[in-house]
Amino acid sequence: MVIKKDNLVSAHGGHSGEFCLHAKDTLEDIIKEYIKKGFYAVGITEHTPPISSKFMYDEERDAGLSVEDLNVRFEKYFEKLIFLKEKYKDKIKIYAGFETETHTGFENHIKGLVKKFKPDYFVGSLHHTNDVEIDHTKEKYDIALKLSGSRLKLYEDYFDLQNRMILALKPRVIGHLDIIRIFDEDYEENLKKVKHKILRNLETIKKTNSLVELNMRPVFKGGSEPFPCRFIRELIYEKKIPFIMSDDSHSVDSVGAKIEEGIELIEKEKGIIAYAL
């Protein structure tokens, strides 16, 4: 299939080494790469700062950063993003946004950031369950698992928190919907056990008119499936909820990665794709 220029959009990405310790390259270089690759639009969605030091990532602590440092960094991120949005407006449509963290206190924290920065949109993501980060290391994932008490309960806790987040924040885009499976080899069987929770969340997504990102970063990193996996995609097709493409880029070399493959996948599976936010 021939991918048209008007099909090239990423709704979640643009993490850069300037504003994210696990990313590389400058934000401007990343945006220039989107332009070079023919994207007509991109949503830039850096992580929000934590509400307290309890929710700082190890990499941030190791770098000697404080919560105040991270708030200042986020302000600088948004200032630069608005500047670049204007600078490159004749070459690419840039949606200025961010990606949420979801843990104790998230509702007022994220709503406060929305009020202060007035983003074009934001991505509703979970990186925590039981207030423990689940997607960076298996060691932390296992701590969250222990707090839940069982694998099934961990999945239930994750999808319950996700539903609460969607209802509270009504994000335009739902980020890596099933990231809870990241360190689970038997994820398909476990997802089937919480199908009722997933279906409930999809109904919530439909009511809030949100889009589900097809996050291609796992494929870029060598995995076999994007987020969400085939089992959940089939449920999404039944609900007629649109997908929007996402590279979840963290560097120049991951800009646009696997986007065309994602478009082909959804079209082959007869799903719905949104090409604008």
PDB file of C-alpha atoms in Angstrom:
ATOM      1  CA  MET A   1       0.000   0.000   0.000  1.00  0.00           C
ATOM      2  CA  VAL A   2       1.066   3.581  -0.642  1.00  0.00           C
ATOM      3  CA  ILE A   3       0.976   5.762   2.472  1.00  0.00           C
ATOM      4  CA  LYS A   4      -0.210   9.250   1.613  1.00  0.00           C
ATOM      5  CA  LYS A   5       1.346  12.276   3.247  1.00  0.00           C
ATOM      6  CA  ASP A   6      -2.013  13.142   4.821  1.00  0.00           C
ATOM      7  CA  ASN A   7      -1.895   9.822   6.664  1.00  0.00           C
ATOM      8  CA  LEU A   8       1.317  10.571   8.505  1.00  0.00           C
ATOM      9  CA  VAL A   9       0.501  11.673  12.031  1.00  0.00           C
ATOM     10  CA  SER A  10       1.805  10.631  15.423  1.00  0.00           C
ATOM     11  CA  ALA A  11      -0.370  11.516  18.397  1.00  0.00           C
ATOM     12  CA  HIS A  12       2.098  10.593  21.123  1.00  0.00           C
ATOM     13  CA  GLY A  13       5.825  11.132  21.077  1.00  0.00           C
ATOM     14  CA  GLY A  14       8.486  13.776  20.875  1.00  0.00           C
ATOM     15  CA  HIS A  15      10.143  12.859  24.163  1.00  0.00           C
ATOM     16  CA  SER A  16      13.546  14.501  23.910  1.00  0.00           C
ATOM     17  CA  GLY A  17      16.837  14.428  25.775  1.00  0.00           C
ATOM     18  CA  GLU A  18      16.276  18.060  26.723  1.00  0.00           C
ATOM     19  CA  PHE A  19      13.263  17.289  28.872  1.00  0.00           C
ATOM     20  CA  CYS A  20      13.295  13.539  29.536  1.00  0.00           C
ATOM     21  CA  LEU A  21      16.216  11.604  30.989  1.00  0.00           C
ATOM     22  CA  HIS A  22      15.392   8.363  29.166  1.00  0.00           C
ATOM     23  CA  ALA A  23      15.210  10.097  25.774  1.00  0.00           C
ATOM     24  CA  LYS A  24      17.825  11.548  23.398  1.00  0.00           C
ATOM     25  CA  ASP A  25      18.362  14.518  21.066  1.00  0.00           C
ATOM     26  CA  THR A  26      16.834  17.994  21.105  1.00  0.00           C
ATOM     27  CA  LEU A  27      13.151  18.679  20.741  1.00  0.00           C
ATOM     28  CA  GLU A  28      13.790  20.845  17.691  1.00  0.00           C
ATOM     29  CA  ASP A  29      15.815  18.119  15.970  1.00  0.00           C
ATOM     30  CA  ILE A  30      13.010  15.657  16.616  1.00  0.00           C
ATOM     31  CA  ILE A  31      10.426  18.017  15.113  1.00  0.00           C
ATOM     32  CA  LYS A  32      12.684  18.634  12.110  1.00  0.00           C
ATOM     33  CA  GLU A  33      12.835  14.877  11.603  1.00  0.00           C
ATOM     34  CA  TYR A  34       9.024  14.668  11.501  1.00  0.00           C
ATOM     35  CA  ILE A  35       9.090  17.360   8.810  1.00  0.00           C
ATOM     36  CA  LYS A  36      11.819  15.533   6.903  1.00  0.00           C
ATOM     37  CA  LYS A  37       9.767  12.329   6.941  1.00  0.00           C
ATOM     38  CA  GLY A  38       6.698  14.034   5.540  1.00  0.00           C
ATOM     39  CA  PHE A  39       4.432  14.098   8.582  1.00  0.00           C
ATOM     40  CA  TYR A  40       1.592  16.548   8.220  1.00  0.00           C
ATOM     41  CA  ALA A  41       0.953  16.647  11.995  1.00  0.00           C
ATOM     42  CA  VAL A  42       2.507  15.536  15.254  1.00  0.00           C
ATOM     43  CA  GLY A  43       1.460  15.628  18.876  1.00  0.00           C
ATOM     44  CA  ILE A  44       4.319  16.308  21.277  1.00  0.00           C
ATOM     45  CA  THR A  45       3.589  14.796  24.677  1.00  0.00           C
ATOM     46  CA  GLU A  46       6.336  15.058  27.264  1.00  0.00           C
ATOM     47  CA  HIS A  47       5.769  13.468  30.682  1.00  0.00           C
ATOM     48  CA  THR A  48       4.191  15.642  33.349  1.00  0.00           C
ATOM     49  CA  PRO A  49       6.219  16.473  36.474  1.00  0.00           C
ATOM     50  CA  PRO A  50       5.444  14.446  39.602  1.00  0.00           C
ATOM     51  CA  ILE A  51       3.144  15.662  42.333  1.00  0.00           C
ATOM     52  CA  SER A  52       5.737  14.778  44.997  1.00  0.00           C
ATOM     53  CA  SER A  53       9.165  13.206  45.396  1.00  0.00           C
ATOM     54  CA  LYS A  54       7.475   9.851  46.049  1.00  0.00           C
ATOM     55  CA  PHE A  55       6.656   9.625  42.349  1.00  0.00           C
ATOM     56  CA  MET A  56      10.018  10.675  40.943  1.00  0.00           C
ATOM     57  CA  TYR A  57      11.706   8.064  38.768  1.00  0.00           C
ATOM     58  CA  ASP A  58      14.997   6.533  39.862  1.00  0.00           C
ATOM     59  CA  GLU A  59      16.779   8.174  36.942  1.00  0.00           C
ATOM     60  CA  GLU A  60      15.625  11.580  38.193  1.00  0.00           C
ATOM     61  CA  ARG A  61      16.820  10.902  41.723  1.00  0.00           C
ATOM     62  CA  ASP A  62      20.122   9.574  40.419  1.00  0.00           C
ATOM     63  CA  ALA A  63      20.562  12.811  38.465  1.00  0.00           C
ATOM     64  CA  GLY A  64      20.088  14.803  41.672  1.00  0.00           C
ATOM     65  CA  LEU A  65      16.887  16.464  40.519  1.00  0.00           C
ATOM     66  CA  SER A  66      14.128  17.718  42.799  1.00  0.00           C
ATOM     67  CA  VAL A  67      10.389  18.084  42.243  1.00  0.00           C
ATOM     68  CA  GLU A  68      10.973  21.801  41.788  1.00  0.00           C
ATOM     69  CA  ASP A  69      13.623  21.094  39.154  1.00  0.00           C
ATOM     70  CA  LEU A  70      11.164  18.891  37.262  1.00  0.00           C
ATOM     71  CA  ASN A  71       8.447  21.552  37.411  1.00  0.00           C
ATOM     72  CA  VAL A  72      10.863  24.152  36.054  1.00  0.00           C
ATOM     73  CA  ARG A  73      11.954  21.744  33.328  1.00  0.00           C
ATOM     74  CA  PHE A  74       8.326  21.149  32.325  1.00  0.00           C
ATOM     75  CA  GLU A  75       7.700  24.891  32.107  1.00  0.00           C
ATOM     76  CA  LYS A  76      10.737  25.246  29.847  1.00  0.00           C
ATOM     77  CA  TYR A  77       9.472  22.327  27.761  1.00  0.00           C
ATOM     78  CA  PHE A  78       6.132  23.982  27.158  1.00  0.00           C
ATOM     79  CA  GLU A  79       7.704  27.348  26.396  1.00  0.00           C
ATOM     80  CA  LYS A  80       9.988  25.789  23.808  1.00  0.00           C
ATOM     81  CA  LEU A  81       7.202  23.680  22.334  1.00  0.00           C
ATOM     82  CA  ILE A  82       4.994  26.736  21.789  1.00  0.00           C
ATOM     83  CA  PHE A  83       7.964  28.531  20.205  1.00  0.00           C
ATOM     84  CA  LEU A  84       8.641  25.611  17.848  1.00  0.00           C
ATOM     85  CA  LYS A  85       4.952  25.268  17.025  1.00  0.00           C
ATOM     86  CA  GLU A  86       4.994  28.837  15.731  1.00  0.00           C
ATOM     87  CA  LYS A  87       8.419  28.528  14.087  1.00  0.00           C
ATOM     88  CA  TYR A  88       7.446  25.506  11.999  1.00  0.00           C
ATOM     89  CA  LYS A  89       3.753  26.234  11.477  1.00  0.00           C
ATOM     90  CA  ASP A  90       4.174  26.454   7.703  1.00  0.00           C
ATOM     91  CA  LYS A  91       5.842  23.041   7.552  1.00  0.00           C
ATOM     92  CA  ILE A  92       3.953  20.880  10.058  1.00  0.00           C
ATOM     93  CA  LYS A  93       0.971  21.098  12.385  1.00  0.00           C
ATOM     94  CA  ILE A  94       2.192  20.657  15.946  1.00  0.00           C
ATOM     95  CA  TYR A  95      -0.222  19.814  18.735  1.00  0.00           C
ATOM     96  CA  ALA A  96       1.247  21.011  22.040  1.00  0.00           C
ATOM     97  CA  GLY A  97       0.475  18.447  24.711  1.00  0.00           C
ATOM     98  CA  PHE A  98       1.712  16.215  27.460  1.00  0.00           C
ATOM     99  CA  GLU A  99       1.385  12.678  28.786  1.00  0.00           C
ATOM    100  CA  THR A 100      -0.178  12.112  32.181  1.00  0.00           C
ATOM    101  CA  GLU A 101       1.064  10.181  35.155  1.00  0.00           C
ATOM    102  CA  THR A 102      -1.702   8.396  37.070  1.00  0.00           C
ATOM    103  CA  HIS A 103      -1.223   7.751  40.762  1.00  0.00           C
ATOM    104  CA  THR A 104      -2.497   9.049  44.100  1.00  0.00           C
ATOM    105  CA  GLY A 105      -3.498  12.703  43.702  1.00  0.00           C
ATOM    106  CA  PHE A 106      -3.459  12.649  39.889  1.00  0.00           C
ATOM    107  CA  GLU A 107      -6.887  14.222  39.362  1.00  0.00           C
ATOM    108  CA  ASN A 108      -6.211  17.662  40.841  1.00  0.00           C
ATOM    109  CA  HIS A 109      -2.570  17.617  39.732  1.00  0.00           C
ATOM    110  CA  ILE A 110      -3.326  17.017  36.050  1.00  0.00           C
ATOM    111  CA  LYS A 111      -6.320  19.351  36.034  1.00  0.00           C
ATOM    112  CA  GLY A 112      -4.048  22.040  37.494  1.00  0.00           C
ATOM    113  CA  LEU A 113      -1.498  21.500  34.711  1.00  0.00           C
ATOM    114  CA  VAL A 114      -4.240  21.698  32.089  1.00  0.00           C
ATOM    115  CA  LYS A 115      -5.470  24.972  33.576  1.00  0.00           C
ATOM    116  CA  LYS A 116      -1.965  26.428  33.739  1.00  0.00           C
ATOM    117  CA  PHE A 117      -0.547  25.362  30.369  1.00  0.00           C
ATOM    118  CA  LYS A 118      -3.720  25.065  28.268  1.00  0.00           C
ATOM    119  CA  PRO A 119      -2.452  22.222  26.048  1.00  0.00           C
ATOM    120  CA  ASP A 120      -4.058  21.474  22.717  1.00  0.00           C
ATOM    121  CA  TYR A 121      -4.740  18.007  24.119  1.00  0.00           C
ATOM    122  CA  PHE A 122      -3.116  15.411  26.344  1.00  0.00           C
ATOM    123  CA  VAL A 123      -2.545  11.671  26.406  1.00  0.00           C
ATOM    124  CA  GLY A 124      -4.037   9.770  29.308  1.00  0.00           C
ATOM    125  CA  SER A 125      -1.467   7.176  30.363  1.00  0.00           C
ATOM    126  CA  LEU A 126      -0.729   4.948  33.317  1.00  0.00           C
ATOM    127  CA  HIS A 127       2.853   4.189  34.318  1.00  0.00           C
ATOM    128  CA  HIS A 128       1.928   3.151  37.870  1.00  0.00           C
ATOM    129  CA  THR A 129      -0.238   0.641  39.674  1.00  0.00           C
ATOM    130  CA  ASN A 130      -0.454   0.664  43.461  1.00  0.00           C
ATOM    131  CA  ASP A 131       1.618   3.863  43.185  1.00  0.00           C
ATOM    132  CA  VAL A 132       4.570   1.833  41.870  1.00  0.00           C
ATOM    133  CA  GLU A 133       5.969   2.321  38.366  1.00  0.00           C
ATOM    134  CA  ILE A 134       5.285  -0.736  36.227  1.00  0.00           C
ATOM    135  CA  ASP A 135       6.940  -0.115  32.880  1.00  0.00           C
ATOM    136  CA  HIS A 136      10.609   0.650  33.598  1.00  0.00           C
ATOM    137  CA  THR A 137      11.954  -2.443  35.335  1.00  0.00           C
ATOM    138  CA  LYS A 138      10.678  -5.907  36.162  1.00  0.00           C
ATOM    139  CA  GLU A 139      11.826  -5.377  39.741  1.00  0.00           C
ATOM    140  CA  LYS A 140       9.417  -2.470  40.190  1.00  0.00           C
ATOM    141  CA  TYR A 141       6.692  -4.334  38.299  1.00  0.00           C
ATOM    142  CA  ASP A 142       7.077  -7.220  40.726  1.00  0.00           C
ATOM    143  CA  ILE A 143       6.680  -4.853  43.672  1.00  0.00           C
ATOM    144  CA  ALA A 144       3.359  -3.671  42.244  1.00  0.00           C
ATOM    145  CA  LEU A 145       2.418  -7.311  41.684  1.00  0.00           C
ATOM    146  CA  LYS A 146       3.177  -8.177  45.298  1.00  0.00           C
ATOM    147  CA  LEU A 147       1.091  -5.262  46.547  1.00  0.00           C
ATOM    148  CA  SER A 148      -1.868  -6.476  44.498  1.00  0.00           C
ATOM    149  CA  GLY A 149      -1.428  -9.998  45.789  1.00  0.00           C
ATOM    150  CA  SER A 150      -1.850 -11.861  42.511  1.00  0.00           C
ATOM    151  CA  ARG A 151      -1.371 -11.391  38.780  1.00  0.00           C
ATOM    152  CA  LEU A 152      -5.116 -11.284  38.206  1.00  0.00           C
ATOM    153  CA  LYS A 153      -5.599  -8.657  40.906  1.00  0.00           C
ATOM    154  CA  LEU A 154      -2.757  -6.574  39.437  1.00  0.00           C
ATOM    155  CA  TYR A 155      -4.546  -6.524  36.080  1.00  0.00           C
ATOM    156  CA  GLU A 156      -7.822  -5.654  37.784  1.00  0.00           C
ATOM    157  CA  ASP A 157      -6.177  -2.847  39.759  1.00  0.00           C
ATOM    158  CA  TYR A 158      -4.584  -1.468  36.596  1.00  0.00           C
ATOM    159  CA  PHE A 159      -7.774  -1.402  34.546  1.00  0.00           C
ATOM    160  CA  ASP A 160      -9.795  -0.002  37.457  1.00  0.00           C
ATOM    161  CA  LEU A 161      -7.321   2.866  37.799  1.00  0.00           C
ATOM    162  CA  GLN A 162      -7.359   3.399  34.043  1.00  0.00           C
ATOM    163  CA  ASN A 163     -11.137   3.688  34.021  1.00  0.00           C
ATOM    164  CA  ARG A 164     -11.000   6.149  36.908  1.00  0.00           C
ATOM    165  CA  MET A 165      -8.436   8.228  35.009  1.00  0.00           C
ATOM    166  CA  ILE A 166     -10.501   8.328  31.823  1.00  0.00           C
ATOM    167  CA  LEU A 167     -13.647   9.354  33.695  1.00  0.00           C
ATOM    168  CA  ALA A 168     -11.822  12.029  35.700  1.00  0.00           C
ATOM    169  CA  LEU A 169      -9.695  13.579  32.944  1.00  0.00           C
ATOM    170  CA  LYS A 170     -11.427  12.679  29.667  1.00  0.00           C
ATOM    171  CA  PRO A 171      -8.167  12.638  27.693  1.00  0.00           C
ATOM    172  CA  ARG A 172      -8.374  12.966  23.929  1.00  0.00           C
ATOM    173  CA  VAL A 173      -5.979  10.033  23.473  1.00  0.00           C
ATOM    174  CA  ILE A 174      -5.589   6.909  25.593  1.00  0.00           C
ATOM    175  CA  GLY A 175      -1.926   5.934  25.839  1.00  0.00           C
ATOM    176  CA  HIS A 176      -0.524   2.369  25.641  1.00  0.00           C
ATOM    177  CA  LEU A 177      -3.800   0.907  26.842  1.00  0.00           C
ATOM    178  CA  ASP A 178      -2.457  -2.493  27.932  1.00  0.00           C
ATOM    179  CA  ILE A 179       1.043  -1.624  29.146  1.00  0.00           C
ATOM    180  CA  ILE A 180       0.290  -3.734  32.231  1.00  0.00           C
ATOM    181  CA  ARG A 181       1.294  -6.762  30.130  1.00  0.00           C
ATOM    182  CA  ILE A 182       4.841  -5.491  29.579  1.00  0.00           C
ATOM    183  CA  PHE A 183       6.553  -8.020  31.887  1.00  0.00           C
ATOM    184  CA  ASP A 184       4.026 -10.848  31.528  1.00  0.00           C
ATOM    185  CA  GLU A 185       4.656 -13.678  29.067  1.00  0.00           C
ATOM    186  CA  ASP A 186       1.129 -15.033  29.548  1.00  0.00           C
ATOM    187  CA  TYR A 187      -0.564 -11.699  29.015  1.00  0.00           C
ATOM    188  CA  GLU A 188      -3.185 -12.893  26.544  1.00  0.00           C
ATOM    189  CA  GLU A 189      -4.623 -15.430  28.978  1.00  0.00           C
ATOM    190  CA  ASN A 190      -4.555 -12.897  31.791  1.00  0.00           C
ATOM    191  CA  LEU A 191      -6.197 -10.204  29.673  1.00  0.00           C
ATOM    192  CA  LYS A 192      -8.993 -12.643  28.828  1.00  0.00           C
ATOM    193  CA  LYS A 193      -9.631 -13.085  32.559  1.00  0.00           C
ATOM    194  CA  VAL A 194     -10.298  -9.349  32.929  1.00  0.00           C
ATOM    195  CA  LYS A 195     -12.204  -8.973  29.676  1.00  0.00           C
ATOM    196  CA  HIS A 196     -15.170  -7.513  31.554  1.00  0.00           C
ATOM    197  CA  LYS A 197     -12.953  -4.725  32.922  1.00  0.00           C
ATOM    198  CA  ILE A 198     -11.521  -3.995  29.479  1.00  0.00           C
ATOM    199  CA  LEU A 199     -14.997  -3.866  27.937  1.00  0.00           C
ATOM    200  CA  ARG A 200     -16.102  -1.455  30.677  1.00  0.00           C
ATOM    201  CA  ASN A 201     -13.109   0.787  29.932  1.00  0.00           C
ATOM    202  CA  LEU A 202     -13.833   0.706  26.213  1.00  0.00           C
ATOM    203  CA  GLU A 203     -17.390   1.820  26.919  1.00  0.00           C
ATOM    204  CA  THR A 204     -15.959   4.694  28.955  1.00  0.00           C
ATOM    205  CA  ILE A 205     -13.605   5.580  26.096  1.00  0.00           C
ATOM    206  CA  LYS A 206     -16.524   5.615  23.686  1.00  0.00           C
ATOM    207  CA  LYS A 207     -18.577   7.857  25.985  1.00  0.00           C
ATOM    208  CA  THR A 208     -15.723  10.329  26.396  1.00  0.00           C
ATOM    209  CA  ASN A 209     -15.085  10.358  22.632  1.00  0.00           C
ATOM    210  CA  SER A 210     -11.445   9.449  23.160  1.00  0.00           C
ATOM    211  CA  LEU A 211      -9.098   7.881  20.631  1.00  0.00           C
ATOM    212  CA  VAL A 212      -6.943   4.836  21.364  1.00  0.00           C
ATOM    213  CA  GLU A 213      -3.358   5.154  20.237  1.00  0.00           C
ATOM    214  CA  LEU A 214      -1.765   2.317  18.331  1.00  0.00           C
ATOM    215  CA  ASN A 215       1.593   2.581  20.047  1.00  0.00           C
ATOM    216  CA  MET A 216       4.253   1.116  17.760  1.00  0.00           C
ATOM    217  CA  ARG A 217       7.209   1.529  20.117  1.00  0.00           C
ATOM    218  CA  PRO A 218       7.179  -2.122  21.272  1.00  0.00           C
ATOM    219  CA  VAL A 219       7.548  -3.232  17.642  1.00  0.00           C
ATOM    220  CA  PHE A 220      10.335  -0.704  17.079  1.00  0.00           C
ATOM    221  CA  LYS A 221      12.133  -2.219  20.084  1.00  0.00           C
ATOM    222  CA  GLY A 222      11.818  -5.742  18.681  1.00  0.00           C
ATOM    223  CA  GLY A 223       8.537  -6.932  20.177  1.00  0.00           C
ATOM    224  CA  SER A 224       5.876  -8.830  18.282  1.00  0.00           C
ATOM    225  CA  GLU A 225       2.879  -6.617  19.040  1.00  0.00           C
ATOM    226  CA  PRO A 226       2.095  -2.932  19.531  1.00  0.00           C
ATOM    227  CA  PHE A 227      -0.017  -1.600  22.375  1.00  0.00           C
ATOM    228  CA  PRO A 228      -2.784  -2.683  22.457  1.00  0.00           C
ATOM    229  CA  CYS A 229      -2.402  -6.336  21.542  1.00  0.00           C
ATOM    230  CA  ARG A 230      -4.562  -8.230  19.039  1.00  0.00           C
ATOM    231  CA  PHE A 231      -6.988  -9.507  21.691  1.00  0.00           C
ATOM    232  CA  ILE A 232      -7.876  -5.971  22.787  1.00  0.00           C
ATOM    233  CA  ARG A 233      -7.804  -4.577  19.242  1.00  0.00           C
ATOM    234  CA  GLU A 234     -10.565  -6.994  18.297  1.00  0.00           C
ATOM    235  CA  LEU A 235     -12.705  -5.686  21.160  1.00  0.00           C
ATOM    236  CA  ILE A 236     -11.997  -2.141  20.007  1.00  0.00           C
ATOM    237  CA  TYR A 237     -13.088  -2.997  16.458  1.00  0.00           C
ATOM    238  CA  GLU A 238     -16.370  -4.356  17.805  1.00  0.00           C
ATOM    239  CA  LYS A 239     -16.949  -1.092  19.670  1.00  0.00           C
ATOM    240  CA  LYS A 240     -16.055   0.922  16.543  1.00  0.00           C
ATOM    241  CA  ILE A 241     -13.596   3.066  18.492  1.00  0.00           C
ATOM    242  CA  PRO A 242     -11.030   4.825  16.261  1.00  0.00           C
ATOM    243  CA  PHE A 243      -7.299   4.331  16.573  1.00  0.00           C
ATOM    244  CA  ILE A 244      -4.738   7.057  16.032  1.00  0.00           C
ATOM    245  CA  MET A 245      -1.125   6.256  15.184  1.00  0.00           C
ATOM    246  CA  SER A 246       1.722   6.775  17.627  1.00  0.00           C
ATOM    247  CA  ASP A 247       5.460   6.176  17.436  1.00  0.00           C
ATOM    248  CA  ASP A 248       6.017   7.170  21.104  1.00  0.00           C
ATOM    249  CA  SER A 249       9.329   8.570  19.870  1.00  0.00           C
ATOM    250  CA  HIS A 250      12.170   9.146  22.305  1.00  0.00           C
ATOM    251  CA  SER A 251      14.873  10.177  19.813  1.00  0.00           C
ATOM    252  CA  VAL A 252      15.446  11.281  16.244  1.00  0.00           C
ATOM    253  CA  ASP A 253      16.023   7.705  15.118  1.00  0.00           C
ATOM    254  CA  SER A 254      12.622   6.596  16.446  1.00  0.00           C
ATOM    255  CA  VAL A 255      10.612   9.385  14.797  1.00  0.00           C
ATOM    256  CA  GLY A 256       7.910   7.830  12.647  1.00  0.00           C
ATOM    257  CA  ALA A 257       9.127   4.328  13.450  1.00  0.00           C
ATOM    258  CA  LYS A 258       6.676   1.630  12.321  1.00  0.00           C
ATOM    259  CA  ILE A 259       3.854   4.127  11.694  1.00  0.00           C
ATOM    260  CA  GLU A 260       3.254   2.857   8.165  1.00  0.00           C
ATOM    261  CA  GLU A 261       3.287  -0.716   9.457  1.00  0.00           C
ATOM    262  CA  GLY A 262       0.669   0.288  12.029  1.00  0.00           C
ATOM    263  CA  ILE A 263      -1.583   1.844   9.400  1.00  0.00           C
ATOM    264  CA  GLU A 264      -1.354  -1.305   7.310  1.00  0.00           C
ATOM    265  CA  LEU A 265      -2.143  -3.463  10.343  1.00  0.00           C
ATOM    266  CA  ILE A 266      -5.321  -1.589  11.285  1.00  0.00           C
ATOM    267  CA  GLU A 267      -6.508  -1.405   7.681  1.00  0.00           C
ATOM    268  CA  LYS A 268      -5.882  -5.138   7.227  1.00  0.00           C
ATOM    269  CA  GLU A 269      -7.860  -5.874  10.386  1.00  0.00           C
ATOM    270  CA  LYS A 270     -10.687  -3.581   9.187  1.00  0.00           C
ATOM    271  CA  GLY A 271     -10.376  -1.122  12.042  1.00  0.00           C
ATOM    272  CA  ILE A 272     -11.055   2.611  12.061  1.00  0.00           C
ATOM    273  CA  ILE A 273      -8.160   5.075  11.895  1.00  0.00           C
ATOM    274  CA  ALA A 274      -8.368   8.752  12.812  1.00  0.00           C
ATOM    275  CA  TYR A 275      -5.848  10.971  11.029  1.00  0.00           C
ATOM    276  CA  ALA A 276      -6.409  14.102  13.126  1.00  0.00           C
ATOM    277  CA  LEU A 277      -6.884  14.957  16.765  1.00  0.00           C
TER     278      LEU A 277
END
